Coordinates of C-alpha atoms in Angstrom, one line a residue:
X54 CA 0.0 0.0 0.0
X55 CA 1.6 3.2 -1.0
X56 CA 2.4 5.6 1.8
X57 CA 0.7 8.9 1.5
X58 CA 0.6 11.8 3.9
X59 CA -2.8 10.9 5.4
X60 CA -1.9 7.3 6.2
X61 CA 1.5 8.4 7.6
X62 CA -0.2 10.7 10.1
X63 CA -2.8 8.1 11.1
X64 CA -0.1 5.5 11.8
X65 CA 2.0 8.1 13.7
X66 CA -1.0 8.9 15.9
X67 CA -1.7 5.3 16.6
X68 CA 1.9 4.6 17.6
X69 CA 2.0 7.7 19.7
X70 CA -1.2 6.6 21.5
X71 CA 0.3 3.1 22.1
X72 CA 3.4 4.5 23.6
X73 CA 1.5 6.8 25.8
X74 CA -0.6 3.9 27.0
X75 CA 2.4 1.7 27.7
X76 CA 4.0 4.6 29.6
X77 CA 0.8 5.1 31.7
X78 CA 0.6 1.4 32.5
X79 CA 4.3 1.3 33.5
X80 CA 3.8 4.3 35.7
X81 CA 0.8 2.7 37.4
X82 CA 2.7 -0.5 37.9
X83 CA 5.7 1.3 39.5
X84 CA 4.4 4.2 41.6
X85 CA 7.7 4.4 43.6
X86 CA 9.6 5.7 40.5
X87 CA 9.2 9.5 40.9
X88 CA 10.1 11.9 38.0
X89 CA 13.3 13.9 38.9
X90 CA 12.8 17.7 39.1
X91 CA 14.6 19.6 36.5
X92 CA 17.9 21.0 37.9
X93 CA 17.8 24.6 39.0
X94 CA 20.1 27.0 37.2
X95 CA 22.6 28.6 39.5
X96 CA 21.8 32.3 40.3
X97 CA 23.7 34.9 38.3
X98 CA 26.3 36.7 40.3
X99 CA 28.7 39.5 39.8
X100 CA 31.4 41.1 41.9
X101 CA 33.1 44.4 41.5
X102 CA 35.3 46.9 43.5
X103 CA 35.2 50.6 43.9
X104 CA 38.5 52.2 45.0
X105 CA 38.5 55.5 46.8
X106 CA 40.8 58.3 47.9
X107 CA 40.2 61.6 49.7
X108 CA 41.9 64.7 50.9
X109 CA 44.8 64.4 48.5
X110 CA 45.7 68.1 49.1
X111 CA 48.1 68.4 46.2
X112 CA 50.2 65.4 47.0
X113 CA 51.6 63.7 43.9
X114 CA 55.0 62.6 45.2
X115 CA 56.1 61.1 48.5
X116 CA 57.8 64.4 49.2
X117 CA 57.6 67.2 51.8
X118 CA 58.2 70.6 50.1
X119 CA 58.4 72.3 53.5
X120 CA 61.4 70.1 54.7
X121 CA 62.7 69.5 51.1
X122 CA 63.0 65.7 51.6
X123 CA 61.0 62.5 51.4
X124 CA 57.9 62.6 53.4
X125 CA 57.9 60.8 56.7
X126 CA 55.9 61.0 60.0
X127 CA 55.9 59.1 63.3
X128 CA 53.8 56.4 61.8
X129 CA 56.0 56.1 58.8
X130 CA 53.2 56.9 56.4
X131 CA 53.9 57.6 52.7
X132 CA 51.9 60.0 50.7
X133 CA 51.0 60.9 47.1
X134 CA 49.2 59.8 44.0
X135 CA 52.3 58.1 42.6
X136 CA 51.9 55.6 45.4
X137 CA 48.2 55.4 44.9
X138 CA 48.7 54.6 41.3
X139 CA 50.8 51.5 42.1
X140 CA 48.0 50.3 44.5
X141 CA 45.4 50.9 41.9
X142 CA 47.3 49.0 39.2
X143 CA 47.6 46.0 41.6
X144 CA 43.8 46.0 42.3
X145 CA 42.9 46.3 38.7
X146 CA 45.3 43.4 37.8
X147 CA 43.6 41.3 40.5
X148 CA 40.0 42.2 39.9
X149 CA 40.1 43.1 36.2
X150 CA 40.0 46.7 35.2
X151 CA 36.4 46.3 33.8
X152 CA 35.3 45.3 37.3
X153 CA 36.6 48.4 39.1
X154 CA 35.9 52.1 39.5
X155 CA 38.1 54.8 41.1
X156 CA 36.6 57.8 42.8
X157 CA 37.7 60.6 45.2
X158 CA 36.0 62.5 48.0
X159 CA 37.5 66.0 47.5
X160 CA 40.1 68.5 48.7
X161 CA 42.4 67.9 45.7
X162 CA 44.0 71.2 44.6
X163 CA 45.2 72.8 47.8
X164 CA 47.8 71.8 50.5
X165 CA 51.3 71.5 49.1
X166 CA 53.6 74.0 47.4
X167 CA 53.1 72.0 44.3
X168 CA 49.4 72.9 44.2
X169 CA 50.1 76.4 45.3
X170 CA 52.7 77.0 42.6
X171 CA 50.2 76.1 39.8
X172 CA 47.4 78.2 41.3
X173 CA 49.5 81.4 42.1
X174 CA 53.0 81.4 40.7
X175 CA 52.5 79.7 37.3
X176 CA 48.7 79.6 37.4
X177 CA 46.6 77.3 35.3
X178 CA 44.2 80.1 34.5
X179 CA 46.9 82.1 32.6
X180 CA 46.5 82.2 28.8
X181 CA 48.2 79.1 27.5
X182 CA 48.8 78.1 31.1
X183 CA 49.9 74.7 32.3
X184 CA 47.7 71.7 33.1
X185 CA 47.4 71.3 36.9
X186 CA 49.6 68.5 38.2
X187 CA 46.7 66.9 40.1
X188 CA 44.7 66.8 36.9
X189 CA 47.6 65.3 35.0
X190 CA 48.1 62.6 37.6
X191 CA 44.5 61.7 38.2
X192 CA 43.8 61.6 34.4
X193 CA 46.8 59.3 33.9
X194 CA 45.7 57.0 36.8
X195 CA 42.2 56.9 35.4
X196 CA 39.8 58.4 38.0
X197 CA 36.1 57.9 37.2
X198 CA 34.7 60.7 39.4
X199 CA 35.6 63.0 42.2
X200 CA 33.5 65.0 44.7
X201 CA 34.2 68.6 45.4
X202 CA 36.0 69.4 48.7
X203 CA 35.8 72.7 50.5
X204 CA 39.5 73.5 49.7
X205 CA 38.7 73.3 46.0
X206 CA 37.3 76.9 46.4
X207 CA 40.3 78.4 48.2
X208 CA 41.8 79.8 45.0
X209 CA 38.6 81.2 43.7
X210 CA 36.0 79.8 41.2
X211 CA 38.0 80.6 38.0
X212 CA 40.9 78.3 39.2
X213 CA 38.4 75.6 40.1
X214 CA 36.6 75.8 36.8
X215 CA 39.9 75.6 34.9
X216 CA 40.8 72.5 36.9
X217 CA 37.4 71.0 36.2
X218 CA 38.0 71.7 32.5
X219 CA 41.4 69.9 32.6
X220 CA 40.0 66.8 34.3
X221 CA 38.9 63.8 32.2
X222 CA 36.4 62.9 34.9
X223 CA 33.5 64.8 36.5
X224 CA 33.7 66.9 39.6
X225 CA 30.5 66.2 41.5
X226 CA 28.6 68.4 43.9
X227 CA 24.9 67.8 44.3
X228 CA 24.7 70.4 47.1
X229 CA 26.8 73.1 45.3
X230 CA 24.1 75.2 43.8
X231 CA 24.0 78.4 41.8
X232 CA 22.9 81.1 44.1
X233 CA 20.4 82.6 41.7
X234 CA 18.8 79.5 40.1
X235 CA 19.3 77.1 42.9
X236 CA 20.3 74.5 40.3
X237 CA 23.4 72.4 40.6
X238 CA 26.5 74.4 39.6
X239 CA 28.4 71.1 39.1
X240 CA 27.2 67.7 38.0
X241 CA 25.4 66.1 40.9
X242 CA 26.2 62.5 40.0
X243 CA 27.9 60.2 37.4
X244 CA 26.5 56.9 36.1
X245 CA 28.8 54.1 35.3
X246 CA 28.1 50.8 33.4
X247 CA 30.0 47.7 34.3
X248 CA 29.7 44.9 31.7
X249 CA 28.9 41.5 33.3
X250 CA 29.3 38.1 31.7
X251 CA 25.8 37.0 32.7
X252 CA 23.1 39.4 31.7
X253 CA 22.3 43.1 32.0
X254 CA 25.1 45.5 32.8
X255 CA 25.4 46.8 36.4
X256 CA 24.7 50.5 36.7
X257 CA 26.6 52.2 39.4
X258 CA 25.7 55.7 40.4
X259 CA 28.1 58.0 42.2
X260 CA 26.5 60.9 44.0
X261 CA 28.9 63.7 45.0
X262 CA 28.3 65.8 48.1
X263 CA 30.5 68.6 49.4
X264 CA 30.7 70.6 52.7
X265 CA 28.2 73.3 53.6
X266 CA 31.0 75.1 55.5
X267 CA 32.3 76.4 52.2
X268 CA 29.7 79.2 52.6
X269 CA 31.6 80.3 55.7
X270 CA 35.2 79.4 55.0
X271 CA 35.3 80.7 51.5
X272 CA 32.7 83.4 51.8
X273 CA 34.8 85.9 49.8
X274 CA 34.9 83.5 46.8
X275 CA 31.4 82.1 46.8
X276 CA 29.1 84.7 48.4
X277 CA 26.3 85.6 46.0
X278 CA 27.5 83.0 43.5
X279 CA 26.9 79.6 45.1
X280 CA 25.0 78.2 48.1
X281 CA 25.6 74.9 49.9
X282 CA 22.6 73.2 51.5
X283 CA 22.9 70.2 53.8
X284 CA 24.1 66.8 52.7
X285 CA 21.1 64.9 54.1
X286 CA 18.6 67.2 52.3
X287 CA 20.3 66.8 48.9
X288 CA 20.9 63.1 49.3
X289 CA 17.2 62.6 50.0
X290 CA 16.5 64.4 46.8
X291 CA 18.9 62.7 44.5
X292 CA 19.1 59.0 45.7
X293 CA 15.5 58.2 44.7
X294 CA 16.1 59.8 41.3
X295 CA 19.2 57.7 40.7
X296 CA 17.3 54.5 41.6
X297 CA 14.4 55.5 39.3
X298 CA 17.0 56.0 36.5
X299 CA 18.0 52.4 36.9
X300 CA 21.0 52.5 39.3
X301 CA 21.6 49.1 40.7
X302 CA 24.2 50.4 43.2
X303 CA 24.3 53.9 44.7
X304 CA 27.6 55.1 46.2
X305 CA 27.9 58.5 47.8
X306 CA 31.3 60.3 47.7
X307 CA 30.9 62.8 50.5
X308 CA 33.4 65.5 51.6
X309 CA 32.1 65.3 55.1
X310 CA 33.2 63.4 58.1
X311 CA 31.2 60.8 60.0
X312 CA 31.1 62.3 63.5
X313 CA 27.9 64.4 63.2
X314 CA 29.7 67.5 64.5
X315 CA 30.4 71.0 63.1
X316 CA 33.2 73.4 63.6
X317 CA 31.2 76.5 62.6
X318 CA 28.7 76.5 65.5
X319 CA 25.2 77.6 64.8
X320 CA 26.1 79.9 61.9
X321 CA 24.7 77.4 59.4
X322 CA 21.7 75.1 59.9
X323 CA 23.7 72.2 58.3
X324 CA 26.0 69.6 59.8
X325 CA 29.7 69.7 58.7
X326 CA 30.5 66.0 59.4
X327 CA 27.2 64.4 58.2
X328 CA 28.2 61.2 56.3
X329 CA 26.9 58.8 59.0
X330 CA 23.6 60.9 59.2
X331 CA 23.2 60.5 55.5
X332 CA 23.6 56.8 55.7
X333 CA 21.2 56.6 58.6
X334 CA 18.5 58.9 57.2
X335 CA 18.5 58.4 53.5
X336 CA 17.3 55.0 52.2
X337 CA 18.8 53.5 49.0
X338 CA 22.5 54.1 49.6
X339 CA 24.9 51.1 49.5
X340 CA 28.2 52.8 50.5
X341 CA 29.7 56.1 51.3
X342 CA 33.3 57.2 50.7
X343 CA 34.0 59.6 53.5
X344 CA 36.3 62.6 53.4
X345 CA 37.2 65.9 55.1
X346 CA 38.0 64.6 58.6
X347 CA 41.5 63.3 57.9
X348 CA 40.8 60.1 59.9
X349 CA 41.2 56.5 58.9
X350 CA 38.1 54.4 58.9
X351 CA 38.7 51.0 57.2
X352 CA 35.0 50.0 57.6
X353 CA 32.1 51.5 59.5
X354 CA 28.5 50.2 59.2
X355 CA 25.5 52.3 59.7
X356 CA 21.9 51.0 59.7
X357 CA 19.4 53.0 57.8
X358 CA 16.5 53.8 60.1
X359 CA 13.8 53.4 57.4
X360 CA 14.9 50.2 55.6
X361 CA 17.1 48.5 58.2
X362 CA 19.7 48.1 55.4
X363 CA 23.4 48.4 56.4
X364 CA 25.4 51.1 54.6
X365 CA 29.1 50.6 54.5
X366 CA 31.3 53.7 55.1
X367 CA 35.1 54.0 54.7
X368 CA 37.6 56.9 54.9
X369 CA 41.1 56.4 53.6
X370 CA 42.9 58.8 55.8
X371 CA 44.5 61.7 53.8
X372 CA 47.2 62.8 51.3
X373 CA 47.1 59.4 49.5
X374 CA 48.3 57.5 52.6
X375 CA 45.5 54.9 52.1
X376 CA 43.3 53.5 49.4
X377 CA 39.8 52.4 50.2
X378 CA 38.4 49.3 48.6
X379 CA 34.6 48.7 48.6
X380 CA 33.9 45.2 47.5
X381 CA 30.4 44.4 46.2
X382 CA 28.8 41.0 45.6
X383 CA 25.6 41.2 43.5
X384 CA 23.0 38.6 42.7
X385 CA 20.4 38.7 39.8
X386 CA 17.0 38.6 41.5
X387 CA 13.5 39.2 40.0
X388 CA 14.9 40.9 36.9
X389 CA 17.5 43.2 38.5
X390 CA 20.9 43.2 40.2
X391 CA 20.7 43.3 44.0
X392 CA 23.6 43.9 46.4
X393 CA 24.0 40.6 48.3
X394 CA 27.1 41.6 50.3
X395 CA 29.3 44.7 50.7
X396 CA 32.4 45.4 52.7
X397 CA 35.3 47.8 52.9
X398 CA 39.0 47.8 53.7
X399 CA 42.0 50.2 53.2
X400 CA 45.4 49.5 51.6
X401 CA 48.5 51.3 52.9
X402 CA 50.6 53.3 50.5
X403 CA 53.8 52.6 52.4
X404 CA 53.7 49.0 51.2
X405 CA 54.4 49.9 47.6
X406 CA 56.8 52.0 45.5
X407 CA 55.9 55.1 43.5
X408 CA 54.6 54.4 40.0
X409 CA 57.5 55.4 37.7
X410 CA 55.1 56.5 35.0
X411 CA 53.5 59.1 37.3
X412 CA 57.0 60.2 38.6
X413 CA 58.2 60.7 35.0
X414 CA 55.0 62.4 33.9
X415 CA 55.4 65.2 36.5
X416 CA 59.2 65.3 37.1
X417 CA 59.6 68.7 35.5
X418 CA 56.8 70.3 37.6
X419 CA 58.3 68.8 40.7
X420 CA 61.7 70.2 40.0
X421 CA 60.3 73.7 39.2
X422 CA 58.6 73.8 42.6
X423 CA 61.6 72.5 44.5
X424 CA 63.7 75.3 43.0
X425 CA 61.0 77.9 43.8
X426 CA 60.6 76.9 47.5
X427 CA 64.4 76.9 48.1
X428 CA 64.9 80.5 47.1
X429 CA 66.7 82.3 50.0
X430 CA 64.7 85.3 51.3
X431 CA 66.5 86.2 54.6
X432 CA 68.6 85.0 57.5
X433 CA 68.0 84.1 61.1
X434 CA 70.6 84.3 63.9
X435 CA 69.0 81.4 65.8
X436 CA 66.9 78.4 65.1
X437 CA 63.2 78.6 65.9
X438 CA 60.8 75.6 66.1
X439 CA 57.2 74.8 66.8
X440 CA 58.1 71.5 68.6
X441 CA 57.0 73.0 72.0
X442 CA 54.6 75.6 70.7
X443 CA 51.4 73.6 71.7
X444 CA 52.2 74.2 75.4
X445 CA 54.7 77.1 75.5
X446 CA 54.8 80.6 74.0
X447 CA 57.4 80.2 71.4
X448 CA 59.1 82.9 69.2
X449 CA 58.2 81.2 66.0
X450 CA 54.4 81.7 66.7
X451 CA 55.2 85.2 67.9
X452 CA 56.7 85.8 64.4
X453 CA 53.4 84.9 62.7
X454 CA 51.4 87.1 65.2
X455 CA 53.9 90.0 64.9
X456 CA 53.6 90.0 61.1
X457 CA 49.8 89.9 61.2
X458 CA 49.6 92.7 63.8
X459 CA 52.0 94.9 61.9
X460 CA 50.1 94.4 58.7
X461 CA 46.8 95.3 60.3
X462 CA 48.3 98.4 62.1
X463 CA 49.7 99.7 58.8
X464 CA 46.3 99.1 57.1
X465 CA 44.4 101.0 59.8
X466 CA 46.8 103.9 60.1
X467 CA 45.1 107.2 59.6
X468 CA 41.6 105.7 59.8
X469 CA 38.8 105.6 62.3
X470 CA 40.3 102.6 64.1
X471 CA 43.9 103.6 64.2
X472 CA 43.9 104.4 67.9
X473 CA 42.7 100.9 69.0
X474 CA 45.2 98.4 70.2
X475 CA 45.9 95.7 67.7
X476 CA 46.2 92.1 68.9
X477 CA 46.7 89.0 66.8
X478 CA 45.7 85.3 67.0
X479 CA 47.7 82.3 65.6
X480 CA 47.8 78.6 65.9
X481 CA 50.5 75.9 65.7
X482 CA 49.6 74.3 62.4
X483 CA 52.5 71.9 62.4
X484 CA 54.7 70.7 65.2
X485 CA 57.6 70.1 62.8
X486 CA 57.8 73.6 61.3
X487 CA 61.1 75.5 61.8
X488 CA 63.1 78.5 60.9
X489 CA 66.8 77.4 60.7
X490 CA 69.7 79.4 61.9
X491 CA 71.4 80.9 58.9
X492 CA 69.6 81.2 55.5
X493 CA 65.8 81.3 55.5
X494 CA 64.0 80.1 52.3
X495 CA 60.5 80.4 51.0
X496 CA 59.7 76.9 52.1
X497 CA 60.9 77.7 55.7
X498 CA 58.6 80.7 55.9
X499 CA 55.7 79.0 54.1
X500 CA 56.0 76.0 56.4
X501 CA 54.7 78.2 59.2
X502 CA 51.4 78.6 57.4
X503 CA 50.4 75.6 55.3
X504 CA 46.8 76.9 54.7
X505 CA 45.6 79.5 52.2
X506 CA 44.0 81.6 54.9
X507 CA 43.8 85.4 54.4
X508 CA 43.9 88.1 57.1
X509 CA 41.1 90.2 58.5
X510 CA 40.6 92.7 61.4
X511 CA 37.7 92.4 63.8
X512 CA 36.8 94.6 66.8
X513 CA 36.2 92.7 70.1
X514 CA 35.8 93.9 73.7
X515 CA 37.9 92.9 76.6
X516 CA 35.1 90.7 77.9
X517 CA 34.7 89.0 74.5
X518 CA 38.4 88.4 74.3
X519 CA 38.4 86.7 77.7
X520 CA 35.6 84.3 76.5
X521 CA 37.6 83.7 73.3
X522 CA 40.6 82.7 75.3
X523 CA 38.6 80.5 77.7
X524 CA 37.2 78.7 74.7
X525 CA 40.7 78.2 73.2
X526 CA 42.0 76.9 76.6
X527 CA 39.7 73.9 76.4
X528 CA 42.5 72.4 74.3
X529 CA 44.3 71.4 77.5
X530 CA 43.5 68.3 79.5
X531 CA 42.6 69.2 83.0
X532 CA 45.6 68.4 85.2
X533 CA 45.6 68.8 89.0
X534 CA 48.4 70.6 90.7
X535 CA 49.8 67.4 92.2
X536 CA 49.6 65.3 89.1
X537 CA 52.7 64.7 86.8
X538 CA 52.6 66.6 83.5
X539 CA 53.1 64.5 80.3
X540 CA 53.2 66.8 77.3
X541 CA 52.2 63.9 75.1
X542 CA 48.9 63.7 76.9
X543 CA 48.4 67.4 77.9
X544 CA 46.9 68.8 74.7
X545 CA 44.1 68.0 72.2
X546 CA 41.4 67.5 74.9
X547 CA 38.2 66.1 73.5
X548 CA 39.8 65.8 70.1
X549 CA 40.5 69.5 69.7
X550 CA 43.1 69.8 66.8
X551 CA 46.2 71.9 67.1
X552 CA 44.8 74.4 64.6
X553 CA 41.9 75.1 66.9
X554 CA 44.1 76.3 69.8
X555 CA 44.8 80.1 69.5
X556 CA 47.4 82.1 71.3
X557 CA 46.6 85.8 71.3
X558 CA 49.6 88.2 70.9
X559 CA 49.6 91.6 72.6
X560 CA 48.0 90.5 75.8
X561 CA 49.5 88.7 78.8
X562 CA 47.6 85.9 80.6
X563 CA 47.9 82.6 82.5
X564 CA 46.1 79.4 81.6
X565 CA 45.4 77.4 84.8
X566 CA 45.0 73.9 83.6
X567 CA 44.0 72.7 87.0
X568 CA 40.7 74.5 86.6
X569 CA 37.6 73.3 84.6
X570 CA 37.0 74.5 81.1
X571 CA 35.6 78.1 81.2
X572 CA 37.5 79.1 84.3
X573 CA 41.1 78.9 83.2
X574 CA 42.2 82.4 82.1
X575 CA 43.7 84.4 84.9
X576 CA 45.8 87.6 85.2
X577 CA 44.6 88.9 81.8
X578 CA 46.3 92.1 81.1
X579 CA 47.2 94.7 78.4
X580 CA 50.2 97.0 78.8
X581 CA 50.7 95.8 82.4
X582 CA 47.1 96.7 83.5
X583 CA 44.1 94.4 83.9
X584 CA 42.0 94.3 80.7
X585 CA 38.9 96.5 80.9
X586 CA 35.9 94.3 79.9
X587 CA 34.4 97.2 78.0
X588 CA 37.6 98.3 76.2
X589 CA 37.8 97.7 72.5
X590 CA 40.6 96.0 70.7
X591 CA 41.3 95.1 67.0
X592 CA 42.0 91.4 66.5
X593 CA 44.1 90.4 63.5
X594 CA 42.5 87.1 62.6
X595 CA 42.5 84.6 59.7
X596 CA 39.5 84.3 57.6
X597 CA 38.8 80.7 58.7
X598 CA 38.5 81.8 62.3
X599 CA 36.7 85.0 61.4
X600 CA 34.1 83.1 59.4
X601 CA 33.3 80.8 62.3
X602 CA 35.8 78.0 61.8
X603 CA 36.4 76.3 65.1
X604 CA 33.2 77.9 66.5
X605 CA 35.2 80.4 68.6
X606 CA 32.8 82.9 70.3
X607 CA 32.1 86.4 69.2
X608 CA 34.6 86.8 66.4
X609 CA 32.3 85.8 63.5
X610 CA 29.7 88.4 64.6
X611 CA 32.3 91.0 65.4
X612 CA 32.7 94.2 63.3
X613 CA 35.0 93.8 60.4
X614 CA 37.2 96.8 59.9
X615 CA 39.7 95.5 57.3
X616 CA 40.3 92.5 55.1
X617 CA 42.9 91.4 52.7
X618 CA 42.8 88.9 49.8
X619 CA 46.5 87.9 50.0
X620 CA 47.3 84.7 51.8
X621 CA 48.9 85.1 55.2
X622 CA 51.7 82.8 54.0
X623 CA 52.6 85.2 51.3
X624 CA 52.4 88.1 53.8
X625 CA 55.0 86.3 56.0
X626 CA 57.2 85.6 53.0
X627 CA 57.1 89.2 51.8
X628 CA 57.8 90.5 55.4
X629 CA 60.8 88.2 55.8
X630 CA 62.1 89.2 52.4
X631 CA 61.7 92.9 53.2
X632 CA 63.2 92.6 56.7
X633 CA 66.2 90.5 55.6
X634 CA 67.0 89.3 59.2
X635 CA 64.8 87.6 61.7
X636 CA 65.9 88.6 65.2
X637 CA 63.6 87.1 67.8
X638 CA 64.5 90.1 70.1
X639 CA 62.3 92.3 67.8
X640 CA 59.1 90.3 68.1
X641 CA 59.3 87.5 70.7
X642 CA 58.0 87.7 74.2
X643 CA 56.3 85.4 76.8
X644 CA 52.8 86.6 76.6
X645 CA 51.1 83.5 78.0
X646 CA 52.0 80.5 80.1
X647 CA 50.4 77.4 81.6
X648 CA 50.0 77.4 85.4
X649 CA 48.4 75.3 88.1
X650 CA 47.1 77.3 91.1
X651 CA 49.5 80.1 90.3
X652 CA 52.6 78.0 89.8
X653 CA 54.0 77.8 86.2
X654 CA 53.9 74.4 84.7
X655 CA 57.1 74.9 82.7

């Protein structure tokens, strides 16, 4: 019988029915034989690493321009982007470059003579000017994004904008707003795609937040041009947007410490060190790279109050001394990537050599700056040091105060305030600064004042000055008259940094460290007579303090009678150059001392 299509289909159907029947009978005869479930496919997973730096402050090389030698400190830390580059290369080699990102949390272009030189001496803003060394180094290393720090504004907005233009990566600042439009003046965020071998790319959003204190500390540069609302407020605005845009992972790069404190008192309604508060209050954040505080936090976990999710925070110290690694493990769940696990650690720069490529790239810039800072501008008959300045009135701090007081007196001469006594405040910024006996160079003079502060003159009463000094004296640990004095444990009470202890020049006074905070200033006098609480004085004060930095009482609200845009550091250099010789007999005196119940401590 010839086979045609119809007969073929009929036979096939019959055979199929027979097979099905046999199968059914067999199944009925052997009920114990269960069908095996289909094996489940393993869940899709992906891991990646975000590396982070912060508070680089102009450090490319492991070099101290103020001592003119390789950087070293008591902990034997190393510094600089050349070291960071070596660490970054190692991580990329281990993880795969496509599985990493590199970000920064701000304070990049201020802090060393290298960064100063290319802002002021050979400025990047000049026509056909150079490319900033920090931009060159960070571009070569391959940064993906950086948050703005408060010190980015020290040299003015034109320098910052030029630096931004020279960077191959975005400078982020979601809470740096145009004062007129209240729109972001810089990109708020950056979005990065990481290619995975198993499905959709991972989208990583980096939200940049800077410090509200910029409105105070750099008022002269930003007033009327930019405003800086709180970090929590702006994070709450932007994080949901980033999630709605498809971000699988949200990382905040915040130039803000984690302590929840502020150094500018109640002058702003925003918290200076708000990183932990952001993690606690704003849902949807996976990790925060912390900056600004210059502390080392390998890993710190904060639970978000709304979601119960843990947010991982890390701060890699400062100056390129550490590199943070955020490691993320993701799993594909319900059509999206979800963070299954996140952790952080820091790598130490002193474990590696400098990257020769970065050293070669900026060797010429380095040599120019070394030659500049070693110019001789005067001589000194004796060596002066800050080593004991935190607890003794030392001539080297008197030098700063003398220059400031003379500058203000000259500025006020012939004016309405010329008859008022001029006092001056100064801090010990570095315990290793020194003026050598013999030739004095630019780096020696500049080392006394490593910050780009400018000088102001404010009017305070005698009563206000006493309160100012009482506040400053909280720097000392209370020590009873019969207790031994250990200078290693005497200062920095309650975490007060050296730069927030002011000595006031032009007055004489004792600080009784046996007394509680607020009752330590005794024998306060001017010209040998007790200070009249109602008398008025002019205080030469740096703009950081005058703007509320350190939250010292009265000075921020005091009447300003003069201000200068030149850095105090330059004023000192110019004064030394003009004077030629630094004889402590011309400016040094013992104006203050530590006592206990009337007996000098030293």
